Amino acid sequence: MTASRSATVDEFLEALLGKDEALASALARSESENLPAIAVSALQGRLLTLITQIAGARRVLEIGTLGGYSTICLARGMRSDGVLVTLELDPHHARVARANIAAANPGAHVDVIEGPALDALVEMIETGSAPFDVVFIDANKDQYPQYLEAVLQLTRAGSVIVMDNVVRQGAIADDESTDANVIGVLVALKAIAGNQRLFATVIQTVGSKGHDGFALVRVMT
Ligand SMILES: C[S@@+](CC[C@H](N)C(=O)[O-])C[C@H]1O[C@@H](n2cnc3c(N)ncnc32)[C@H](O)[C@@H]1O
């Protein structure tokens, strides 16, 4: 399937399942505030909502907020007494995300924490944060191995970890790649594969966001 064909199918399916005005407004605000158009697609966002719904999630961690599109999707599937912590380096992205999340009013309480994600993760580990039920990793790919290592200290048996952009237009299958993002993702995937506590798969995705994929990981013990 060509890229334009898969994007057309994405649009068709998005319309079929029902356009979402709150998410459309969040995207419009993000665009008008000059944020890059790198949020998950509408169909991918629905997958995130389904995952937090299926998990019955009360505590969700997101690494990489951007304008809060995926945050809203994750929060919508959570229990109403839930708490979502989302980590964002860029203060402007964080500001736009807070406005988008407030306007969408997704139910669960959302904390947008500004600064390098790894600093926040280390602080959560050191202060004995309660475990998260679902974690979505979607920030800078070169640090995916460190994010994974930290997240394994912030989860419990039964938690679900989702990592975005792990196929990278197919570059992930190139073991010789010198791209720091590909290397970061590959090191993280190898760590998952070699960890007896984890069970995982990778779902390749095509559509409006090109050829990429999600790693879906369950902490088993
Ligand atoms: C792909 S975007 C996130 C998209 C968002 N999850 C969505 O689907 O709506 C990645 C975000 O990670 C942020 N980021 C990059 N490096 C970071 C870091 N070291 N710590 C925290 N956030 C970071 C970027 O500023 C950007 O907003």
XYZ file of N, CA and C and ligand atoms in Angstrom:
690
model
N 0.844 -1.194 0.000
C 0.000 0.000 0.000
C 0.885 1.252 0.000
N 0.554 2.231 -0.846
C 1.363 3.453 -0.856
C 1.061 4.286 0.393
N 1.998 5.223 0.690
C 1.827 6.064 1.878
C 0.542 6.887 1.778
N 0.258 7.423 0.548
C -0.926 8.280 0.438
C -2.202 7.449 0.583
N -2.164 6.193 0.098
C -3.333 5.322 0.224
C -3.609 5.002 1.701
N -2.557 4.702 2.444
C -2.763 4.361 3.862
C -3.219 5.601 4.639
N -2.767 6.788 4.230
C -3.236 8.016 4.897
C -4.721 8.240 4.589
N -5.128 7.952 3.345
C -6.546 8.102 2.978
C -7.405 7.129 3.786
N -6.912 5.905 3.946
C -7.653 4.908 4.736
C -7.756 5.375 6.189
N -6.668 5.950 6.708
C -6.699 6.497 8.073
C -7.825 7.529 8.205
N -7.885 8.458 7.246
C -8.914 9.504 7.290
C -10.306 8.899 7.234
N -10.449 7.895 6.335
C -11.756 7.228 6.179
C -12.181 6.588 7.499
N -11.256 5.855 8.121
C -11.588 5.138 9.363
C -11.836 6.110 10.514
N -11.086 7.200 10.528
C -11.286 8.200 11.579
C -12.699 8.770 11.477
N -13.119 9.083 10.232
C -14.469 9.634 10.035
C -15.523 8.583 10.370
N -15.253 7.325 9.968
C -16.199 6.239 10.226
C -16.433 6.052 11.724
N -15.361 6.098 12.497
C -15.469 5.862 13.948
C -15.981 7.095 14.689
N -15.971 8.242 14.018
C -16.519 9.449 14.629
C -15.443 10.457 14.966
N -15.481 11.579 14.269
C -14.535 12.678 14.554
C -14.763 13.172 15.970
N -13.706 13.578 16.609
C -13.782 13.991 18.005
C -13.471 15.480 18.082
N -14.481 16.272 18.463
C -14.322 17.732 18.443
C -13.264 18.217 19.440
N -13.225 17.620 20.623
C -12.252 18.073 21.638
C -10.828 17.818 21.160
N -10.608 16.657 20.562
C -9.259 16.349 20.067
C -8.919 17.209 18.849
N -9.916 17.475 18.003
C -9.685 18.358 16.848
C -9.301 19.755 17.337
N -9.958 20.235 18.391
C -9.631 21.563 18.948
C -8.219 21.560 19.526
N -7.844 20.464 20.187
C -6.482 20.373 20.753
C -5.447 20.448 19.638
N -5.712 19.749 18.547
C -4.766 19.794 17.420
C -4.709 21.189 16.808
N -5.883 21.840 16.709
C -5.934 23.183 16.111
C -5.143 24.168 16.972
N -5.310 24.088 18.302
C -4.546 24.989 19.183
C -3.054 24.695 19.067
N -2.685 23.425 19.030
C -1.266 23.057 18.925
C -0.667 23.616 17.634
N -1.442 23.508 16.549
C -0.949 24.013 15.258
C -0.805 25.536 15.322
N -1.803 26.208 15.890
C -1.738 27.682 15.932
C -0.619 28.159 16.863
N -0.190 27.309 17.776
C 0.928 27.646 18.681
C 2.262 27.125 18.140
N 2.225 26.683 16.876
C 3.446 26.239 16.161
C 4.120 25.001 16.747
N 3.340 24.137 17.379
C 3.912 22.868 17.814
C 4.073 21.950 16.598
N 5.087 21.081 16.570
C 5.242 20.182 15.423
C 4.092 19.162 15.372
N 3.736 18.751 14.147
C 2.598 17.823 13.962
C 3.070 16.380 14.151
N 3.468 16.068 15.389
C 4.024 14.729 15.643
C 3.270 13.997 16.756
N 2.022 14.431 16.985
C 1.184 13.683 17.941
C 0.795 12.350 17.318
N 0.361 11.407 18.135
C -0.168 10.159 17.592
C -1.376 10.479 16.706
N -1.706 9.556 15.801
C -2.876 9.766 14.942
C -4.151 9.516 15.755
N -5.284 9.875 15.149
C -6.573 9.679 15.843
C -6.796 8.198 16.169
N -6.490 7.324 15.215
C -6.721 5.888 15.454
C -5.766 5.365 16.518
N -4.531 5.846 16.497
C -3.566 5.441 17.521
C -4.004 5.959 18.896
N -4.560 7.170 18.917
C -5.063 7.728 20.173
C -6.177 6.868 20.748
N -7.018 6.332 19.855
C -8.092 5.442 20.316
C -7.514 4.171 20.938
N -6.405 3.703 20.362
C -5.744 2.528 20.950
C -5.288 2.842 22.376
N -4.731 4.042 22.583
C -4.287 4.405 23.932
C -5.470 4.463 24.904
N -6.588 5.009 24.439
C -7.789 5.030 25.297
C -8.226 3.610 25.645
N -8.217 2.738 24.638
C -8.602 1.342 24.884
C -7.678 0.680 25.897
N -6.387 0.964 25.789
C -5.421 0.320 26.698
C -5.676 0.757 28.147
N -5.889 2.060 28.373
C -6.133 2.478 29.768
C -7.507 1.981 30.248
N -8.464 1.872 29.318
C -9.773 1.299 29.691
C -9.624 -0.158 30.108
N -8.956 -0.942 29.253
C -8.827 -2.389 29.504
C -8.047 -2.637 30.788
N -7.048 -1.789 31.022
C -6.217 -1.951 32.224
C -6.944 -1.466 33.480
N -8.073 -0.787 33.319
C -8.745 -0.193 34.490
C -7.809 0.772 35.191
N -7.078 1.567 34.400
C -5.947 2.336 34.942
C -6.381 3.455 35.882
N -5.713 3.496 37.031
C -5.876 4.610 37.986
C -4.671 5.521 37.946
N -3.489 4.932 37.649
C -2.251 5.730 37.612
C -1.570 5.501 36.262
N -1.368 6.598 35.539
C -0.757 6.524 34.206
C 0.400 7.514 34.138
N 1.485 7.072 33.508
C 2.670 7.919 33.307
C 2.889 8.063 31.803
N 3.127 9.303 31.373
C 3.451 9.554 29.971
C 4.780 10.295 29.904
N 5.645 9.873 29.003
C 6.938 10.544 28.808
C 6.904 11.157 27.409
N 6.762 12.487 27.345
C 6.625 13.178 26.054
C 5.197 13.634 25.838
N 4.881 14.871 26.284
C 3.497 15.371 26.269
C 3.129 16.047 24.953
N 4.066 16.830 24.406
C 3.802 17.728 23.271
C 2.592 18.614 23.642
N 1.541 18.626 22.824
C 0.368 19.461 23.117
C -0.715 18.723 23.885
N -0.402 17.541 24.384
C -1.367 16.841 25.236
C -2.387 15.987 24.501
N -2.181 15.754 23.187
C -3.159 14.959 22.433
C -3.244 13.541 23.003
N -2.084 12.866 23.072
C -2.096 11.487 23.591
C -2.466 11.481 25.074
N -2.114 12.559 25.792
C -2.468 12.661 27.209
C -3.988 12.576 27.370
N -4.693 13.348 26.548
C -6.162 13.364 26.621
C -6.704 11.961 26.310
N -6.114 11.326 25.292
C -6.578 9.975 24.911
C -6.379 8.994 26.060
N -5.204 9.031 26.679
C -4.914 8.122 27.800
C -5.874 8.409 28.960
N -6.026 9.692 29.290
C -6.827 10.081 30.459
C -8.289 9.683 30.288
N -8.773 9.734 29.058
C -10.186 9.416 28.820
C -10.543 7.980 29.169
N -9.546 7.087 29.059
C -9.835 5.679 29.363
C -9.659 5.338 30.828
N -9.229 6.319 31.625
C -8.909 6.041 33.036
C -10.139 6.146 33.923
N -9.997 5.609 35.116
C -11.052 5.790 36.114
C -11.120 7.261 36.501
N -12.296 7.717 36.904
C -12.468 9.160 37.151
C -11.637 9.648 38.337
N -11.254 8.713 39.246
C -10.415 9.121 40.381
C -8.930 8.936 40.057
N -8.616 8.743 38.763
C -7.240 8.460 38.366
C -6.348 9.697 38.311
N -5.040 9.429 38.286
C -4.037 10.497 38.163
C -3.097 10.146 37.017
N -2.908 11.083 36.116
C -1.976 10.909 35.003
C -0.838 11.919 35.168
N 0.393 11.424 35.169
C 1.571 12.295 35.240
C 2.215 12.288 33.865
N 2.393 13.470 33.279
C 3.000 13.532 31.946
C 4.207 14.472 31.980
N 5.304 14.052 31.353
C 6.602 14.734 31.457
C 6.958 15.390 30.134
N 7.307 16.676 30.192
C 7.593 17.426 28.967
C 8.762 18.379 29.188
N 9.744 18.320 28.302
C 10.942 19.159 28.391
C 10.661 20.621 28.053
N 9.856 20.841 27.023
C 9.697 22.184 26.445
C 8.576 22.948 27.175
N 8.900 24.095 27.806
C 7.873 24.827 28.566
C 6.702 25.304 27.702
N 6.994 25.651 26.446
C 5.899 26.097 25.570
C 4.963 24.923 25.269
N 5.519 23.759 24.977
C 4.677 22.573 24.752
C 3.826 22.311 25.992
N 4.467 22.411 27.169
C 3.744 22.129 28.420
C 2.578 23.110 28.612
N 2.814 24.385 28.272
C 1.760 25.409 28.415
C 0.572 25.091 27.504
N 0.899 24.768 26.256
C -0.178 24.460 25.298
C -0.918 23.197 25.758
N -0.158 22.227 26.240
C -0.786 20.967 26.702
C -1.763 21.258 27.840
N -1.347 22.095 28.792
C -2.244 22.380 29.928
C -3.553 22.994 29.434
N -3.439 23.914 28.456
C -4.661 24.551 27.915
C -5.526 23.506 27.203
N -4.893 22.643 26.414
C -5.654 21.620 25.690
C -6.344 20.647 26.645
N -5.611 20.241 27.680
C -6.162 19.262 28.623
C -7.323 19.890 29.405
N -7.139 21.147 29.819
C -8.225 21.817 30.565
C -9.472 21.929 29.688
N -9.285 22.264 28.411
C -10.441 22.425 27.515
C -11.128 21.086 27.251
N -10.323 20.013 27.138
C -10.912 18.701 26.826
C -11.550 18.070 28.057
N -11.082 18.467 29.250
C -11.634 17.960 30.509
C -11.827 16.433 30.478
N -10.719 15.685 30.355
C -10.853 14.243 30.096
C -11.229 13.381 31.295
N -11.453 13.964 32.469
C -11.901 13.141 33.601
C -10.834 12.994 34.656
N -9.846 12.163 34.384
C -8.791 11.940 35.372
C -8.001 13.229 35.610
N -7.372 13.322 36.785
C -6.531 14.480 37.090
C -5.200 14.353 36.336
N -4.761 15.428 35.679
C -3.520 15.382 34.893
C -2.517 16.376 35.449
N -1.294 15.894 35.744
C -0.175 16.752 36.161
C 0.829 16.815 35.027
N 1.068 18.013 34.483
C 2.092 18.183 33.453
C 3.359 18.660 34.156
N 4.420 17.859 34.121
C 5.674 18.217 34.801
C 6.694 18.642 33.755
N 7.216 19.864 33.924
C 8.192 20.417 32.968
C 9.607 20.036 33.338
N 10.439 19.788 32.305
C 11.856 19.509 32.536
C 12.265 18.210 31.884
N 13.554 17.839 31.991
C 14.016 16.585 31.394
C 13.310 15.396 32.060
N 12.769 14.512 31.256
C 11.972 13.404 31.801
C 12.783 12.542 32.757
N 14.058 12.334 32.431
C 14.848 11.433 33.274
C 14.982 11.974 34.698
N 15.109 13.302 34.837
C 15.199 13.905 36.173
C 13.928 13.604 36.973
N 12.795 13.785 36.319
C 11.517 13.544 37.013
C 11.372 12.066 37.377
N 11.820 11.190 36.473
C 11.704 9.752 36.742
C 12.562 9.364 37.945
N 13.802 9.881 37.983
C 14.709 9.569 39.089
C 14.102 10.068 40.400
N 13.525 11.270 40.343
C 12.921 11.814 41.568
C 11.755 10.937 42.033
N 10.963 10.479 41.078
C 9.826 9.614 41.460
C 10.319 8.320 42.088
N 11.407 7.772 41.540
C 11.961 6.524 42.101
C 12.473 6.794 43.516
N 13.208 7.895 43.650
C 13.832 8.191 44.954
C 12.802 8.510 46.038
N 11.676 9.089 45.622
C 10.662 9.447 46.630
C 9.633 8.333 46.819
N 9.881 7.182 46.179
C 9.013 6.017 46.418
C 7.627 6.173 45.838
N 7.546 6.708 44.607
C 6.252 6.866 43.932
C 5.508 5.527 43.857
N 4.190 5.575 44.012
C 3.377 4.370 43.816
C 3.510 3.927 42.356
N 3.359 2.615 42.101
C 3.547 2.142 40.722
C 2.458 2.641 39.770
N 2.834 2.741 38.496
C 1.875 3.137 37.461
C 1.286 1.886 36.810
N 0.021 1.979 36.428
C -0.669 0.858 35.773
C -0.342 0.810 34.286
N -0.206 1.988 33.675
C 0.090 2.096 32.240
C 1.134 3.188 32.052
N 2.121 2.934 31.193
C 3.142 3.935 30.874
C 3.218 4.062 29.352
N 3.224 5.316 28.884
C 3.370 5.575 27.447
C 4.666 6.343 27.252
N 5.629 5.740 26.535
C 6.933 6.366 26.293
C 6.945 6.917 24.867
N 7.065 8.250 24.757
C 6.950 8.886 23.430
C 7.752 10.190 23.388
N 8.938 10.217 24.030
C 9.781 11.426 23.971
C 10.996 11.127 23.091
N 12.131 11.758 23.391
C 13.350 11.564 22.581
C 13.780 10.095 22.582
N 13.978 9.576 21.388
C 14.185 8.122 21.229
C 15.570 7.673 21.707
N 16.547 8.582 21.682
C 17.901 8.180 22.091
C 17.961 7.797 23.571
N 16.985 8.252 24.353
C 16.984 7.903 25.782
C 15.971 6.796 26.128
N 15.414 6.147 25.135
C 14.452 5.069 25.427
C 15.039 4.018 26.377
N 16.326 3.617 26.226
C 16.838 2.593 27.160
C 16.798 3.074 28.616
N 17.168 4.340 28.866
C 17.133 4.870 30.231
C 15.678 5.003 30.724
N 14.793 5.440 29.820
C 13.387 5.557 30.223
C 12.843 4.181 30.618
N 13.170 3.176 29.809
C 12.672 1.831 30.110
C 13.183 1.366 31.475
N 14.482 1.558 31.692
C 15.078 1.115 32.958
C 14.389 1.795 34.155
N 14.141 3.093 34.024
C 13.473 3.823 35.112
C 12.031 3.351 35.276
N 11.357 3.179 34.145
C 9.936 2.794 34.192
C 9.770 1.420 34.849
N 10.756 0.537 34.675
C 10.656 -0.783 35.299
C 10.709 -0.691 36.818
N 11.212 0.435 37.329
C 11.220 0.649 38.780
C 9.966 1.392 39.238
N 9.124 1.779 38.285
C 7.920 2.552 38.608
C 6.653 1.804 38.201
N 6.794 0.487 37.971
C 5.644 -0.323 37.560
C 5.565 -1.545 38.487
N 4.581 -2.403 38.223
C 4.349 -3.602 39.063
C 3.942 -4.734 38.136
N 3.844 -5.932 38.681
C 3.348 -7.051 37.876
C 1.963 -6.688 37.352
N 1.760 -6.801 36.057
C 0.476 -6.463 35.446
C 0.474 -5.109 34.747
N 1.462 -4.284 35.031
C 1.506 -2.975 34.349
C 1.762 -3.167 32.849
N 1.311 -2.189 32.086
C 1.488 -2.212 30.626
C 2.340 -1.016 30.226
N 3.350 -1.276 29.384
C 4.221 -0.202 28.882
C 4.048 -0.151 27.360
N 3.786 1.040 26.849
C 3.651 1.240 25.396
C 4.777 2.173 24.959
N 5.527 1.768 23.953
C 6.591 2.650 23.407
C 6.256 2.958 21.961
N 6.250 4.253 21.647
C 5.882 4.659 20.277
C 7.136 4.810 19.397
N 6.903 4.759 18.104
C 7.928 5.042 17.073
C 9.087 4.052 17.099
N 8.778 2.774 17.237
C 9.853 1.792 17.358
C 10.207 1.112 16.021
N 9.538 1.492 14.935
C 9.856 0.863 13.638
C 10.621 1.839 12.737
N 10.287 3.110 12.827
C 11.079 4.174 12.207
C 11.263 3.950 10.704
N 10.159 3.866 10.018
C 10.147 3.657 8.542
C 10.932 2.402 8.170
N 11.013 1.445 9.055
C 11.709 0.187 8.784
C 13.164 0.183 9.206
N 13.685 1.342 9.604
C 15.114 1.436 9.935
C 15.500 0.557 11.120
N 14.518 0.151 11.923
C 14.814 -0.659 13.102
C 15.445 -2.007 12.713
N 15.133 -2.470 11.495
C 15.670 -3.774 11.060
C 17.104 -3.657 10.552
N 17.654 -2.436 10.565
C 19.035 -2.233 10.108
C 19.970 -2.222 11.321
N 20.566 -3.367 11.585
C 21.409 -3.532 12.775
C 22.659 -2.646 12.721
N 22.969 -2.113 11.502
C 24.189 -1.311 11.327
C 23.906 0.189 11.430
N 22.664 0.547 11.715
C 22.289 1.968 11.704
C 23.167 2.780 12.665
N 23.511 3.992 12.223
C 24.283 4.896 13.091
C 23.400 6.036 13.617
N 22.115 5.971 13.282
C 21.150 6.981 13.742
C 20.896 6.785 15.247
N 21.130 7.856 16.030
C 21.010 7.739 17.494
C 19.595 7.328 17.921
N 18.595 7.750 17.138
C 17.221 7.400 17.507
C 16.957 5.919 17.275
N 17.441 5.419 16.126
C 17.268 3.989 15.818
C 18.019 3.152 16.862
N 19.232 3.578 17.175
C 20.045 2.833 18.155
C 19.337 2.823 19.519
N 18.816 3.978 19.924
C 18.116 4.060 21.212
C 16.940 3.093 21.270
N 16.139 3.087 20.208
C 14.968 2.201 20.179
C 15.419 0.735 20.172
N 16.437 0.441 19.373
C 16.895 -0.952 19.256
C 17.456 -1.470 20.583
N 18.230 -0.641 21.254
C 18.784 -1.050 22.567
C 17.629 -1.317 23.544
N 16.614 -0.460 23.514
C 15.458 -0.659 24.407
C 14.724 -1.960 24.056
N 14.518 -2.212 22.756
C 13.809 -3.443 22.353
C 14.609 -4.683 22.749
N 15.940 -4.609 22.602
C 16.768 -5.763 22.995
C 16.707 -5.977 24.512
N 16.654 -4.880 25.264
C 16.538 -5.005 26.727
C 15.203 -5.652 27.101
N 14.161 -5.300 26.375
C 12.846 -5.908 26.628
C 12.906 -7.401 26.313
N 13.481 -7.722 25.145
C 13.549 -9.130 24.711
C 14.357 -9.971 25.696
N 15.370 -9.372 26.313
C 16.249 -10.133 27.204
C 15.792 -10.128 28.654
N 14.652 -9.518 28.937
C 14.190 -9.405 30.331
C 13.073 -10.431 30.573
N 13.369 -11.401 31.434
C 12.418 -12.486 31.713
C 11.137 -11.986 32.373
N 11.175 -10.761 32.940
C 9.981 -10.232 33.612
C 8.965 -9.685 32.610
N 9.376 -9.543 31.347
C 8.534 -8.830 30.385
C 8.046 -9.742 29.272
N 6.820 -9.506 28.813
C 6.303 -10.161 27.608
C 5.892 -9.048 26.647
N 6.320 -9.153 25.396
C 6.136 -7.997 24.502
C 5.836 -8.411 23.072
N 5.267 -7.476 22.347
C 5.180 -7.587 20.897
C 5.378 -6.195 20.301
N 5.583 -6.157 18.987
C 5.646 -4.874 18.279
C 4.598 -4.914 17.169
N 3.742 -3.919 17.139
C 2.722 -3.787 16.096
C 3.189 -2.713 15.132
N 3.447 -3.097 13.886
C 3.795 -2.086 12.878
C 2.543 -1.286 12.539
N 2.720 0.002 12.304
C 1.579 0.846 11.946
C 1.865 1.565 10.622
N 0.812 1.762 9.837
C 0.887 2.631 8.654
C -0.290 3.581 8.742
N -0.251 4.653 7.951
C -1.363 5.599 7.969
C -0.846 7.011 7.863
N -1.591 7.944 8.479
C -1.253 9.360 8.319
C 0.122 9.686 8.902
N 0.650 8.829 9.785
C 1.956 9.091 10.401
C 3.071 8.273 9.749
N 2.804 7.692 8.581
C 3.837 6.921 7.889
C 3.992 5.526 8.491
N 5.105 4.866 8.157
C 5.361 3.496 8.599
C 6.131 3.528 9.907
N 5.494 3.065 10.983
C 6.173 3.072 12.280
C 5.605 1.935 13.113
N 5.655 2.061 14.430
C 5.113 0.964 15.227
C 5.132 1.232 16.710
N 4.301 0.440 17.404
C 4.210 0.486 18.866
C 4.789 -0.797 19.450
N 5.628 -0.684 20.474
C 5.956 -1.853 21.292
C 4.930 -1.898 22.423
N 4.335 -3.074 22.615
C 3.383 -3.284 23.713
C 4.017 -4.286 24.664
N 4.187 -3.879 25.908
C 4.970 -4.668 26.863
C 4.139 -4.878 28.126
N 4.136 -6.111 28.635
C 3.465 -6.359 29.924
C 4.500 -6.788 30.944
N 4.449 -6.163 32.100
C 5.314 -6.597 33.207
C 4.636 -7.811 33.837
N 5.328 -8.954 33.812
C 4.695 -10.210 34.226
C 4.915 -10.523 35.709
N 6.073 -10.142 36.219
C 6.349 -10.486 37.639
C 6.966 -9.295 38.350
C 6.540 12.856 19.761
S 6.315 14.194 20.843
C 5.087 13.591 21.944
C 3.773 13.415 21.267
C 2.624 13.168 22.235
N 2.890 12.002 23.056
C 1.357 12.933 21.452
O 1.219 11.876 20.807
O 0.479 13.824 21.488
C 7.743 14.160 21.852
C 7.745 15.206 22.963
O 8.827 14.845 23.852
C 9.427 16.037 24.303
N 10.794 15.718 24.765
C 11.927 15.601 24.031
N 12.968 15.338 24.816
C 12.507 15.270 26.083
C 13.091 15.048 27.360
N 14.401 14.820 27.478
N 12.292 15.060 28.446
C 10.959 15.295 28.336
N 10.339 15.523 27.160
C 11.106 15.511 26.058
C 9.395 16.958 23.092
O 9.535 18.310 23.495
C 8.045 16.620 22.490
O 7.061 17.500 22.964
